[in-house]
Each structure stands twice: as structure tokens, then as C-alpha cells.
Coordinates of C-alpha atoms and ligand atoms in Angstrom, one line a residue:
M1 CA 0.0 0.0 0.0
H2 CA 2.7 2.4 1.1
T3 CA 4.9 1.7 -1.9
I4 CA 2.0 2.2 -4.4
V5 CA 1.2 5.7 -2.9
K6 CA 4.8 6.7 -3.3
F7 CA 5.1 5.2 -6.8
I8 CA 2.2 7.0 -8.5
P9 CA 3.5 10.6 -8.0
L10 CA 6.9 9.5 -9.2
A11 CA 5.5 7.9 -12.3
L12 CA 3.5 11.1 -13.0
T13 CA 6.5 13.3 -12.6
L14 CA 8.5 11.1 -15.0
L15 CA 5.6 11.2 -17.5
I16 CA 5.4 15.0 -17.3
L17 CA 9.2 15.4 -17.6
S18 CA 9.4 13.2 -20.6
A19 CA 6.5 15.0 -22.2
C20 CA 8.4 18.3 -21.9
T21 CA 11.5 17.0 -23.5
P22 CA 10.5 14.7 -26.3
E23 CA 13.6 15.2 -28.4
Q24 CA 16.2 14.6 -25.8
P25 CA 17.0 11.1 -24.6
A26 CA 18.0 11.3 -21.0
D27 CA 19.4 7.8 -21.4
L28 CA 22.5 7.9 -23.5
T29 CA 22.0 4.3 -24.5
Q30 CA 18.8 5.3 -26.2
A31 CA 20.4 7.9 -28.5
S32 CA 20.2 7.0 -32.2
F33 CA 23.9 6.5 -32.9
I34 CA 24.9 5.5 -36.4
P35 CA 27.3 3.6 -36.5
Q36 CA 26.4 1.9 -33.3
P37 CA 29.3 2.3 -30.8
V38 CA 31.0 -0.7 -29.3
N39 CA 29.9 0.2 -25.7
V40 CA 27.5 2.9 -24.3
I41 CA 27.0 3.3 -20.6
Y42 CA 24.1 5.2 -19.0
T43 CA 24.7 7.4 -15.9
G44 CA 21.4 9.2 -15.8
D45 CA 22.4 12.9 -15.5
A46 CA 22.6 15.7 -18.0
F47 CA 25.3 18.1 -19.2
K48 CA 23.9 21.5 -20.0
V49 CA 25.4 23.5 -22.9
S50 CA 25.4 27.2 -22.0
S51 CA 27.1 30.4 -23.4
S52 CA 29.9 29.8 -20.9
T53 CA 30.6 26.3 -22.3
V54 CA 34.1 26.2 -23.8
V55 CA 35.5 23.5 -26.1
Y56 CA 39.1 22.9 -25.0
Y57 CA 41.7 21.1 -27.0
Q58 CA 45.1 19.7 -25.9
S59 CA 47.7 22.2 -27.0
G60 CA 50.4 21.1 -29.4
V61 CA 48.5 18.3 -31.1
E62 CA 47.9 19.0 -34.8
G63 CA 44.3 18.9 -35.9
L64 CA 42.6 19.2 -32.5
Q65 CA 42.0 23.0 -32.7
N66 CA 40.1 22.4 -36.0
I67 CA 38.0 19.7 -34.4
A68 CA 37.3 21.9 -31.4
S69 CA 36.2 24.7 -33.8
F70 CA 34.0 22.3 -35.7
M71 CA 32.3 21.2 -32.5
A72 CA 31.9 24.7 -31.2
E73 CA 30.3 25.8 -34.5
Q74 CA 27.9 22.8 -34.5
L75 CA 26.9 23.1 -30.9
G76 CA 26.5 26.8 -31.4
S77 CA 24.2 26.5 -34.3
I78 CA 22.1 23.8 -32.6
S79 CA 21.8 25.8 -29.3
G80 CA 21.8 29.3 -30.8
L81 CA 24.7 30.2 -28.5
T82 CA 28.2 31.4 -29.2
I83 CA 30.5 28.6 -28.0
N84 CA 34.3 29.4 -27.7
T85 CA 37.3 27.2 -28.0
Q86 CA 40.6 27.4 -26.1
A87 CA 43.9 25.5 -25.9
A88 CA 44.4 23.6 -22.6
E89 CA 47.6 22.4 -20.9
S90 CA 45.7 20.1 -18.5
E91 CA 42.2 18.8 -18.1
P92 CA 39.8 21.5 -17.2
A93 CA 37.1 21.1 -14.5
R94 CA 34.2 21.9 -16.8
G95 CA 33.4 22.2 -20.4
I96 CA 34.3 19.9 -23.3
C97 CA 37.8 18.7 -23.7
L98 CA 39.5 17.0 -26.6
E99 CA 42.8 15.1 -26.2
V100 CA 44.9 12.4 -27.8
S101 CA 45.9 9.6 -25.5
N102 CA 46.4 5.9 -25.8
T103 CA 43.0 4.4 -25.0
G104 CA 44.0 1.0 -26.1
A105 CA 41.4 1.1 -28.9
G106 CA 43.7 1.9 -31.8
P107 CA 44.3 5.2 -33.6
E108 CA 40.7 5.6 -34.7
G109 CA 39.2 4.6 -31.4
Y110 CA 38.0 7.0 -28.7
E111 CA 36.7 7.0 -25.2
M112 CA 34.1 9.7 -24.3
V113 CA 33.0 10.4 -20.8
I114 CA 30.0 12.8 -20.5
G115 CA 29.7 14.1 -17.0
N116 CA 27.3 16.8 -15.8
K117 CA 30.1 19.4 -15.8
L118 CA 32.8 18.0 -18.0
I119 CA 32.8 16.0 -21.3
T120 CA 36.2 14.4 -22.2
I121 CA 36.9 12.9 -25.6
K122 CA 40.1 11.0 -25.7
G123 CA 41.1 9.7 -29.1
G124 CA 43.9 7.3 -30.0
S125 CA 44.8 10.0 -32.6
P126 CA 43.1 13.2 -33.8
A127 CA 41.0 11.0 -36.1
G128 CA 39.7 9.2 -32.9
C129 CA 38.8 12.6 -31.4
F130 CA 37.0 13.6 -34.6
Y131 CA 34.9 10.4 -34.4
G132 CA 34.2 11.1 -30.7
A133 CA 33.0 14.5 -31.7
Q134 CA 30.7 13.0 -34.4
T135 CA 29.2 10.7 -31.7
L136 CA 28.7 13.6 -29.3
L137 CA 26.8 15.5 -32.0
Q138 CA 24.5 12.5 -32.6
A139 CA 23.7 12.6 -28.8
V140 CA 22.1 16.1 -29.3
P141 CA 19.0 17.0 -31.2
V142 CA 19.3 18.7 -34.6
K143 CA 17.9 21.9 -33.0
A144 CA 17.4 22.8 -29.4
D145 CA 13.8 23.6 -28.6
A146 CA 13.1 27.4 -28.5
G147 CA 13.9 28.8 -25.1
E148 CA 15.2 25.5 -23.8
A149 CA 18.8 24.8 -22.8
L150 CA 20.6 22.2 -24.9
T151 CA 21.3 19.2 -22.7
I152 CA 23.3 16.1 -23.3
A153 CA 22.6 12.8 -21.5
T154 CA 25.6 11.7 -19.4
G155 CA 27.4 8.4 -19.8
T156 CA 30.4 6.8 -21.4
V157 CA 31.1 5.7 -24.9
S158 CA 34.0 3.4 -25.8
D159 CA 34.4 2.8 -29.4
Y160 CA 36.6 1.7 -32.3
P161 CA 36.0 0.5 -35.8
E162 CA 35.7 -3.1 -37.0
Y163 CA 37.4 -2.4 -40.4
A164 CA 40.2 0.0 -41.3
Y165 CA 38.8 1.0 -44.7
R166 CA 35.3 2.4 -44.7
G167 CA 34.4 4.3 -47.8
A168 CA 32.3 5.2 -50.8
M169 CA 33.2 5.7 -54.4
L170 CA 32.0 8.5 -56.7
D171 CA 32.1 8.0 -60.5
V172 CA 32.8 11.5 -61.7
A173 CA 33.6 10.2 -65.2
R174 CA 30.1 9.2 -66.5
H175 CA 28.7 12.5 -65.2
F176 CA 31.0 15.2 -63.9
F177 CA 30.5 16.5 -60.3
S178 CA 31.9 19.9 -59.2
V179 CA 34.5 20.4 -56.4
E180 CA 31.6 21.7 -54.3
D181 CA 29.6 18.6 -54.8
V182 CA 32.5 16.4 -54.0
K183 CA 33.0 18.3 -50.7
R184 CA 29.4 17.8 -49.8
V185 CA 29.9 14.0 -50.3
I186 CA 33.0 14.2 -48.1
D187 CA 30.9 15.9 -45.4
F188 CA 28.4 13.0 -45.6
L189 CA 31.1 10.4 -45.2
A190 CA 32.6 12.2 -42.3
M191 CA 29.3 12.4 -40.4
Y192 CA 29.2 8.6 -40.4
K193 CA 32.9 8.0 -39.5
M194 CA 33.8 6.8 -43.0
N195 CA 37.4 7.5 -43.9
T196 CA 37.9 6.9 -47.6
L197 CA 36.5 8.5 -50.8
H198 CA 37.5 6.7 -54.0
L199 CA 37.2 8.9 -57.1
H200 CA 36.6 7.1 -60.4
L201 CA 38.5 9.7 -62.4
S202 CA 38.4 8.3 -65.9
D203 CA 36.2 6.1 -68.1
D204 CA 35.0 5.8 -71.6
Q205 CA 32.8 8.9 -71.3
G206 CA 35.3 11.3 -69.7
W207 CA 38.7 12.0 -68.3
R208 CA 38.4 14.2 -65.3
I209 CA 41.9 15.0 -63.9
E210 CA 44.4 17.4 -65.5
I211 CA 47.6 15.6 -66.5
K212 CA 50.1 18.3 -67.5
S213 CA 52.2 16.1 -69.7
W214 CA 49.2 14.9 -71.6
P215 CA 46.9 18.0 -71.9
M216 CA 44.5 16.6 -74.5
L217 CA 43.2 14.1 -72.0
T218 CA 41.1 16.8 -70.4
E219 CA 40.8 19.1 -73.3
I220 CA 39.2 16.5 -75.5
G221 CA 38.5 13.6 -73.1
G222 CA 37.0 15.9 -70.5
S223 CA 34.8 17.7 -72.9
T224 CA 31.6 15.6 -72.6
E225 CA 29.8 13.0 -70.5
V226 CA 27.0 10.5 -70.7
G227 CA 24.1 12.1 -72.6
G228 CA 26.4 14.5 -74.4
G229 CA 26.6 17.2 -71.7
E230 CA 29.6 19.4 -71.3
G231 CA 31.5 17.3 -68.9
G232 CA 34.4 18.9 -67.1
F233 CA 37.5 18.1 -65.2
Y234 CA 39.5 19.1 -62.1
T235 CA 42.7 21.1 -62.5
Q236 CA 45.5 19.8 -60.4
E237 CA 44.9 22.7 -58.1
Q238 CA 41.3 21.9 -57.6
Y239 CA 42.1 18.2 -57.1
A240 CA 44.7 19.2 -54.4
D241 CA 41.9 21.3 -52.8
I242 CA 39.6 18.3 -52.6
V243 CA 42.4 16.2 -51.1
K244 CA 43.1 18.8 -48.5
Y245 CA 39.5 19.3 -47.6
A246 CA 39.1 15.5 -47.2
Q247 CA 42.2 15.4 -45.0
G248 CA 40.6 17.9 -42.7
K249 CA 37.8 15.4 -42.2
Y250 CA 40.1 12.4 -41.8
I251 CA 39.2 11.1 -45.2
T252 CA 41.7 9.7 -47.7
I253 CA 41.1 10.2 -51.4
V254 CA 41.8 7.1 -53.5
P255 CA 42.3 8.1 -57.2
E256 CA 41.3 5.7 -59.9
I257 CA 42.5 5.6 -63.4
D258 CA 40.6 2.8 -65.0
M259 CA 42.7 0.7 -67.5
P260 CA 43.3 -1.0 -69.9
G261 CA 39.5 -1.0 -70.6
H262 CA 37.1 1.8 -69.9
T263 CA 39.6 4.1 -71.7
N264 CA 37.7 5.6 -74.6
A265 CA 38.1 9.2 -73.4
A266 CA 41.9 8.7 -73.5
L267 CA 41.8 6.9 -76.8
A268 CA 39.8 9.8 -78.3
S269 CA 42.3 12.3 -77.0
Y270 CA 45.5 10.6 -78.3
A271 CA 45.6 8.6 -81.5
E272 CA 48.9 7.0 -80.5
L273 CA 47.3 5.1 -77.7
N274 CA 45.3 3.0 -80.2
C275 CA 46.7 0.0 -81.9
D276 CA 45.6 1.3 -85.3
G277 CA 47.0 4.8 -84.6
K278 CA 43.6 6.4 -85.1
A279 CA 41.8 8.4 -82.4
T280 CA 38.3 7.0 -81.5
E281 CA 35.2 9.2 -81.4
L282 CA 34.1 10.6 -78.0
Y283 CA 31.5 8.3 -76.4
T284 CA 28.4 9.4 -74.5
G285 CA 26.4 6.2 -74.2
I286 CA 26.4 3.7 -71.3
E287 CA 27.8 0.5 -72.8
V288 CA 30.8 -1.1 -71.1
G289 CA 33.7 -3.3 -72.2
F290 CA 34.4 -2.0 -75.7
S291 CA 37.6 0.0 -75.3
T292 CA 41.3 -0.9 -74.6
L293 CA 44.6 0.8 -74.5
C294 CA 47.1 -0.8 -76.9
T295 CA 48.9 -2.7 -74.2
D296 CA 52.1 -3.7 -76.1
K297 CA 53.0 -0.2 -77.3
E298 CA 55.9 1.5 -75.4
I299 CA 54.0 4.8 -75.7
T300 CA 51.2 3.3 -73.6
C301 CA 53.6 2.5 -70.9
Q302 CA 55.0 6.0 -71.0
F303 CA 51.5 7.3 -70.8
V304 CA 50.7 5.3 -67.7
D305 CA 54.0 6.2 -66.1
D306 CA 53.3 10.0 -66.6
V307 CA 49.7 9.7 -65.4
V308 CA 50.6 7.7 -62.3
R309 CA 53.6 10.0 -61.6
E310 CA 51.5 13.2 -61.7
L311 CA 48.5 11.8 -59.8
A312 CA 50.6 10.0 -57.2
A313 CA 52.3 13.4 -56.5
L314 CA 48.9 14.8 -55.7
T315 CA 48.0 11.8 -53.4
P316 CA 49.1 11.8 -49.8
G317 CA 47.1 8.6 -49.2
P318 CA 48.6 5.1 -49.6
W319 CA 46.4 3.8 -52.5
F320 CA 46.4 4.1 -56.3
H321 CA 43.4 2.4 -58.0
I322 CA 44.3 1.0 -61.4
G323 CA 40.7 -0.2 -62.4
G324 CA 41.2 -3.3 -64.4
D325 CA 37.5 -4.2 -64.7
E326 CA 35.7 -5.4 -67.8
S327 CA 38.6 -5.3 -70.3
H328 CA 36.5 -7.5 -72.6
V329 CA 38.4 -6.5 -75.8
T330 CA 41.9 -6.9 -74.4
A331 CA 43.4 -10.4 -75.0
H332 CA 44.0 -12.3 -71.8
D333 CA 47.7 -12.4 -72.1
D334 CA 47.9 -8.7 -73.0
Y335 CA 45.7 -7.9 -70.0
V336 CA 47.9 -9.9 -67.6
Y337 CA 51.1 -8.3 -69.0
F338 CA 49.7 -4.8 -68.8
I339 CA 48.3 -5.2 -65.2
E340 CA 51.7 -6.5 -64.1
R341 CA 53.6 -3.5 -65.7
V342 CA 51.1 -1.0 -64.2
Q343 CA 51.6 -2.4 -60.8
D344 CA 55.3 -1.9 -61.0
I345 CA 54.7 1.7 -62.0
V346 CA 52.4 2.3 -59.1
L347 CA 55.0 0.9 -56.7
K348 CA 57.7 3.0 -58.3
Y349 CA 55.8 6.1 -57.4
G350 CA 55.4 5.0 -53.8
K351 CA 51.8 3.9 -53.8
K352 CA 50.0 0.6 -53.0
V353 CA 48.0 -1.1 -55.7
I354 CA 44.3 -1.6 -55.6
G355 CA 42.1 -2.8 -58.5
W356 CA 38.7 -4.4 -59.3
D357 CA 38.6 -8.1 -58.7
E358 CA 39.7 -9.0 -62.3
I359 CA 43.3 -7.9 -61.6
A360 CA 43.7 -11.1 -59.6
N361 CA 44.2 -12.8 -63.0
A362 CA 47.7 -11.2 -63.1
S363 CA 50.5 -11.7 -60.6
L364 CA 50.0 -9.3 -57.7
V365 CA 52.6 -7.2 -56.0
N366 CA 53.1 -7.1 -52.3
G367 CA 50.5 -5.2 -50.4
A368 CA 48.0 -5.2 -53.3
A369 CA 44.3 -5.3 -52.7
V370 CA 41.4 -6.5 -54.9
Q371 CA 38.0 -4.9 -54.8
F372 CA 35.3 -7.6 -54.9
W373 CA 32.4 -6.4 -56.9
A374 CA 31.1 -9.4 -58.9
N375 CA 33.5 -12.3 -59.3
V376 CA 34.0 -14.7 -56.4
E377 CA 36.7 -16.8 -58.2
N378 CA 38.8 -13.7 -58.9
T379 CA 38.5 -12.7 -55.3
T380 CA 39.5 -16.0 -53.9
M381 CA 42.3 -16.1 -56.4
G382 CA 43.5 -12.7 -55.2
V383 CA 43.5 -13.8 -51.6
A384 CA 45.5 -17.0 -52.6
K385 CA 48.0 -14.6 -54.2
G386 CA 48.3 -12.7 -50.9
A387 CA 46.0 -9.7 -51.6
R388 CA 43.6 -8.2 -49.2
V389 CA 40.0 -7.6 -50.2
L390 CA 37.9 -4.5 -50.3
M391 CA 34.2 -5.5 -50.1
S392 CA 31.9 -3.9 -52.6
P393 CA 29.5 -6.7 -53.7
A394 CA 27.3 -5.1 -56.4
A395 CA 24.2 -6.9 -55.2
R396 CA 24.5 -5.3 -51.8
A397 CA 26.8 -2.3 -51.9
Y398 CA 26.2 -0.6 -55.2
L399 CA 24.6 2.8 -54.6
D400 CA 23.5 3.0 -58.2
M401 CA 21.2 0.0 -57.9
Q402 CA 17.6 0.9 -57.7
Y403 CA 15.7 0.6 -54.4
D404 CA 12.8 -1.2 -56.1
S405 CA 11.0 -1.4 -59.4
T406 CA 9.5 2.1 -59.0
T407 CA 12.9 3.9 -58.5
H408 CA 13.2 6.4 -61.4
L409 CA 17.0 6.6 -61.3
G410 CA 19.8 4.0 -61.2
L411 CA 20.3 0.6 -62.8
N412 CA 19.2 -2.9 -61.7
W413 CA 21.6 -5.4 -63.3
A414 CA 22.6 -6.6 -59.8
G415 CA 19.1 -6.5 -58.5
Y416 CA 17.2 -4.1 -56.4
I417 CA 18.7 -2.9 -53.1
E418 CA 16.1 -1.7 -50.6
V419 CA 17.5 -0.2 -47.4
D420 CA 17.2 -3.4 -45.4
H421 CA 19.0 -5.4 -48.2
A422 CA 21.8 -2.8 -48.2
Y423 CA 22.2 -3.3 -44.4
T424 CA 21.8 -7.0 -43.7
W425 CA 25.1 -8.5 -44.8
D426 CA 28.4 -9.3 -43.3
P427 CA 31.6 -8.6 -45.3
A428 CA 33.1 -11.7 -43.7
N429 CA 30.4 -13.9 -45.1
M430 CA 30.3 -12.8 -48.7
V431 CA 32.9 -14.9 -50.3
E432 CA 33.6 -18.4 -49.1
G433 CA 37.1 -18.6 -47.6
V434 CA 37.5 -14.8 -47.4
T435 CA 37.4 -14.0 -43.7
K436 CA 37.7 -10.9 -41.6
E437 CA 41.5 -11.1 -41.6
N438 CA 41.6 -11.0 -45.4
I439 CA 39.3 -8.0 -45.5
L440 CA 40.5 -4.4 -45.7
G441 CA 37.0 -3.0 -45.3
V442 CA 33.8 -1.9 -47.1
E443 CA 33.2 0.5 -49.9
A444 CA 29.9 1.5 -51.5
P445 CA 30.3 2.7 -55.1
L446 CA 28.1 5.2 -56.8
W447 CA 28.3 4.8 -60.5
T448 CA 26.7 7.7 -62.3
E449 CA 25.5 6.6 -65.7
T450 CA 22.0 7.8 -64.7
I451 CA 22.9 10.3 -62.0
T452 CA 23.3 13.7 -63.3
N453 CA 23.4 16.1 -60.4
I454 CA 23.8 16.4 -56.6
D455 CA 20.1 16.0 -55.8
E456 CA 19.9 12.7 -57.7
L457 CA 23.2 11.7 -56.1
E458 CA 21.7 12.3 -52.6
Y459 CA 18.6 10.3 -53.5
M460 CA 20.6 7.2 -54.3
V461 CA 23.1 7.7 -51.4
F462 CA 20.5 8.3 -48.7
P463 CA 19.4 6.6 -46.7
R464 CA 21.7 3.7 -47.6
L465 CA 25.0 5.3 -46.8
P466 CA 24.7 5.2 -43.0
G467 CA 24.1 1.5 -43.2
Y468 CA 27.3 0.9 -45.1
A469 CA 29.1 3.1 -42.6
E470 CA 27.7 0.9 -39.8
I471 CA 28.7 -2.3 -41.6
G472 CA 32.3 -1.0 -41.8
W473 CA 32.4 0.3 -38.2
T474 CA 30.3 -1.9 -36.0
T475 CA 30.8 -5.5 -35.1
P476 CA 28.1 -7.9 -36.6
A477 CA 27.1 -8.9 -33.0
L478 CA 25.8 -5.3 -32.5
R479 CA 24.0 -5.0 -35.8
D480 CA 20.4 -5.9 -36.3
W481 CA 17.9 -4.4 -38.8
E482 CA 15.0 -4.1 -36.4
T483 CA 16.9 -1.8 -34.1
Y484 CA 18.9 -0.1 -36.9
K485 CA 15.8 1.0 -38.7
L486 CA 14.6 2.9 -35.6
R487 CA 17.9 4.7 -35.3
L488 CA 17.9 5.4 -39.0
A489 CA 14.3 6.7 -38.8
D490 CA 15.6 9.3 -36.3
H491 CA 18.3 10.4 -38.7
G492 CA 15.5 11.6 -41.2
K493 CA 15.5 14.9 -39.2
R494 CA 19.3 15.2 -39.7
F495 CA 18.9 14.6 -43.4
E496 CA 16.2 17.2 -43.6
N497 CA 18.3 19.7 -41.7
L498 CA 21.1 19.3 -44.2
E499 CA 18.5 19.6 -47.1
I500 CA 19.4 16.1 -48.3
D501 CA 17.0 14.7 -50.9
F502 CA 16.6 11.2 -49.5
Y503 CA 14.5 8.2 -50.4
R504 CA 11.8 7.8 -47.8
S505 CA 11.8 4.0 -47.8
P506 CA 8.5 2.6 -46.6
L507 CA 10.6 0.1 -44.6
V508 CA 11.8 2.8 -42.2
P509 CA 9.4 4.3 -39.6
W510 CA 10.5 7.9 -40.2
T511 CA 9.7 9.9 -37.1
D512 CA 8.6 13.2 -38.7
Ligands
LIG601 C1 30.2 -2.3 -63.1 C2 31.1 -1.6 -64.1 C3 31.0 -0.1 -64.2 C4 29.5 0.3 -64.2 C5 28.8 -0.3 -63.0 C6 27.3 0.0 -63.0 C7 32.3 -2.2 -62.3 C8 33.4 -2.5 -61.4 N1 32.4 -2.0 -63.6 O1 31.1 -2.2 -61.9 O2 31.6 0.4 -65.3 O3 29.4 1.7 -64.2 O4 29.0 -1.7 -63.0 O5 26.6 -0.6 -61.9

């Protein structure tokens, strides 16, 4: 009797409290984090963001000041307050503090403790701090309620990624995308702790990167795109700007020059790259597999050497992608000879080789990786030759596949990929005999035969991208569609806030 009397007012109070703050989970474990962190602990209090909140950063560590400014800006725009940043020699008593220390969770791992006065984010490296900051931003609403203080549920998050390579690919060859568009894509990846953007810089329809020693590549080869539009290309300066912007978000750019097939734009630009010495016509259709460099000409080798040299010099990241897919009109022996020569050139310029799974038909150099997209035999052959695997199974991970039969953009040769189908797979179970140890990570490619602008890009990328990010970051034991779809539903507000044109899949119970 006694206990019931006590219990009712408490229940009422809780009900009233929760009705007043519908947006803000007081329980950190209930926040809609994507990717789901390794461990989240609830401590049941709240940190209040006020105009006196300062974001501190450990002095003398490169990158932390930028992360602090980014957080201050974000928290400022959510709360409507001005939040300051400051270098700190030691841990402050209150505020938000970023520091690099060995948390035992690797360079990309972090440990975040949210107390009611102090939030500390300790990253294994600045990248770890950046990911901690992204997690913290997912613990707050998109906008604070008018007149209400912004509060953050207290608790602890310990976190680190499952895979080292977590990325997406953008095909800027079929349709060209501006520097600004590419930066927007980089922002999307960063929000979800992805760390790699692979740029498909050349194909039959377009050559998109300035090569100073072969200027016609962009002058002619960059002058059109699928459908006959005006195309475009990045100057080396613009490309360097993309690379630098990405670095600031802890994202590595992987450049791809697709060869020996998918090279019509180059073959149209320089007659001497063709076996018959005649330049081809520019191509604006969407067939594949009809073009090849003339693999046994010395000039071809010189061409590849120049292109790799110039592009490697613009690439601080470790990888150079040599393509190698669908070279249907290159004789097998010519293909093998060519891929082997190209790998040596890539090594000569200090980069590691990655290519589509077909490259496993050649000998592979040390440290090479094969990108599984379609062929299981090629992939197991690659592993047998010592390569690691980047997982991009077309039937699960291709962002250009349609969601269902009503999707007006995209292709469907690998099937339809609804949001659940995009999410419910494990990279370590895709190819028999290819286990987690063999796998570098996960990449979701967006091919752009049918994607002409940023709005269309967003529609195909969202809401599937967060799922690929979670597959790359979160251990399979913590992944489950039923709970993921609820978290994803909550991110609809975040997409709207960023004016992302996303596909409102009927499988996701969107909360607005
Ligand atoms: C294939 C092909 C690309 C297409 C894409 C379309 C690979 C690796 N090669 O994937 O040229 O654009 O499908 O989905």
C-alpha cells in the first residue's frame, strides 16, 4: 500500500518530464547513434550547454584545434549560443575537452566520458577525437527547442572500428561533379565515420583530372559526359583542394585511373594510344567493355607512367586504384602483361595497388588489394596470391542499384537494393574462404550513368550510406535491422536539416 502511494507521483513526474523534452533522450544508451558504438553506458544525469561552455583542446596536437572549432560551431548553431574554443595544458574542471591519448582502442578509437560538468573525448589519434566529436553531435538533437537549454545525456562511450577502410566511391567520369559537390559528399562520409573516398576519375565517357604532360586528356577527353553534356575536369589545383578538404575530415582520397579497358576518353584524346593509330570518337552512351589501350606499345607504358607519376604526387594517401575491370576486348595475355607492368609503375611512385577483382588474373605485387564487386573466383584467387579484399558486392553495396521497381534513377543489373537489403550483410560472409583477416574494409560505389546532379546523387546515397558506414564500423554482433531501422528513422531529421533529398523508404518508420 505504502509503496503504491509513493510510486504514483513518481510515475506522474516522469511522465510530465518526458512529455516536456520529447527530443532529448535522458538515457544515452537510447540515443540514435549510427554507426552503433561498441559500448555505451548510462549514468542518468545531464550536461547543460550554455554560453559559458568552452571546447578545450590539448595544445600542441595538430588537428585538435580544428575539431574543437567544428564542435563549437555545430553546438553553437544547434543551441543558438556562441561557443568558444581554447587550448588547454591540462584537463579543465568543466566544459568539453579533446585530447589524444592511448585508450588501447587503436588510432581511430576513442573514449568519451560525458559528466554533468565535463565532457572528455580521448582519441587514439586526432581521427579518434573527430569520431568522438561526431558521436557527441549525434547525442544532441538537430535543433534545441526554442527557449530550452541544450542538454546532453551523461554516460560513457568506448568505441573503435571493425574495419580500417570504410568508404564510398563516386564516379565523376560518367557525369562530372563539381568540387563543391565532392566536398558535400565528403561531409556526408565524415558524419558517419567513413574514412575513404574513392574517385573514379576516368572512363569511356570522360577524363576528369588534369595531367600536365598529356593535356589533351582533359581538353578532348574531359569535354563531354553521358548524354552529351559538357563534362568537365579538375585542374591539379582543384584536385589538391579536394584532397586537403578531405584530410581535414580524416578522409583519404583514393584516385582511380581505370585501365586498360574503360579508356575511350583517353583513346579519343591521343591517336597513338590506339593499336591502329587512329583516335576514336568521343562516347556518351552507357555500354561497357568495348575499349582498350594498346597494351604492347611503349608509348602506352610511357602514358601510364606519366599519369601515375603526376597523380601520385597529388596523393598523400597510400592507395592508387588501377581499375582493371571489364577489359573485354583486351586479349587475356595482354591484360595480364599490362596489369603487371602498371603495378610496378604504381610501386615506383610509392603507392599501394588496388584494382577491381579482375586484376587477380595477373600476378599481384606485395600489399596489393582486390576490390570484390562481382566475381567470387577472382576474389579467392586474389587472396590466394596474398592480396587483401575491399568488399563492394554489387548486389548489396552498389549505390547506383535501384531501391525497387519504382525507382526512377539507377540501374538494376545486380538486383534491387532496398534499405534493409543494403544493411543486412556481413563482409566476412560474402565470399567463401574470405574471412575478416583478409578484408580491408567496405566501400559503397556510386556509378553515375543515370545520376546527373547532386540531388539525384543524394537520393541514391541516402538513406543507404549510414548502413554501409555501420557495416564498416560496427561488429556484426551489435548489428540488427530491427533496431537499426529505428535509429535510421531518427536520422531523417538530420537529413532534412542538411537539405538532403533522401529516399523515404517505406521500410523505415520515419519519425517526422
Ligand atoms: C560495373 C562496371 C561499371 C558500371 C557499373 C554499373 C564495375 C566495377 N564496372 O562495376 O563500369 O558503371 O557496374 O553498376
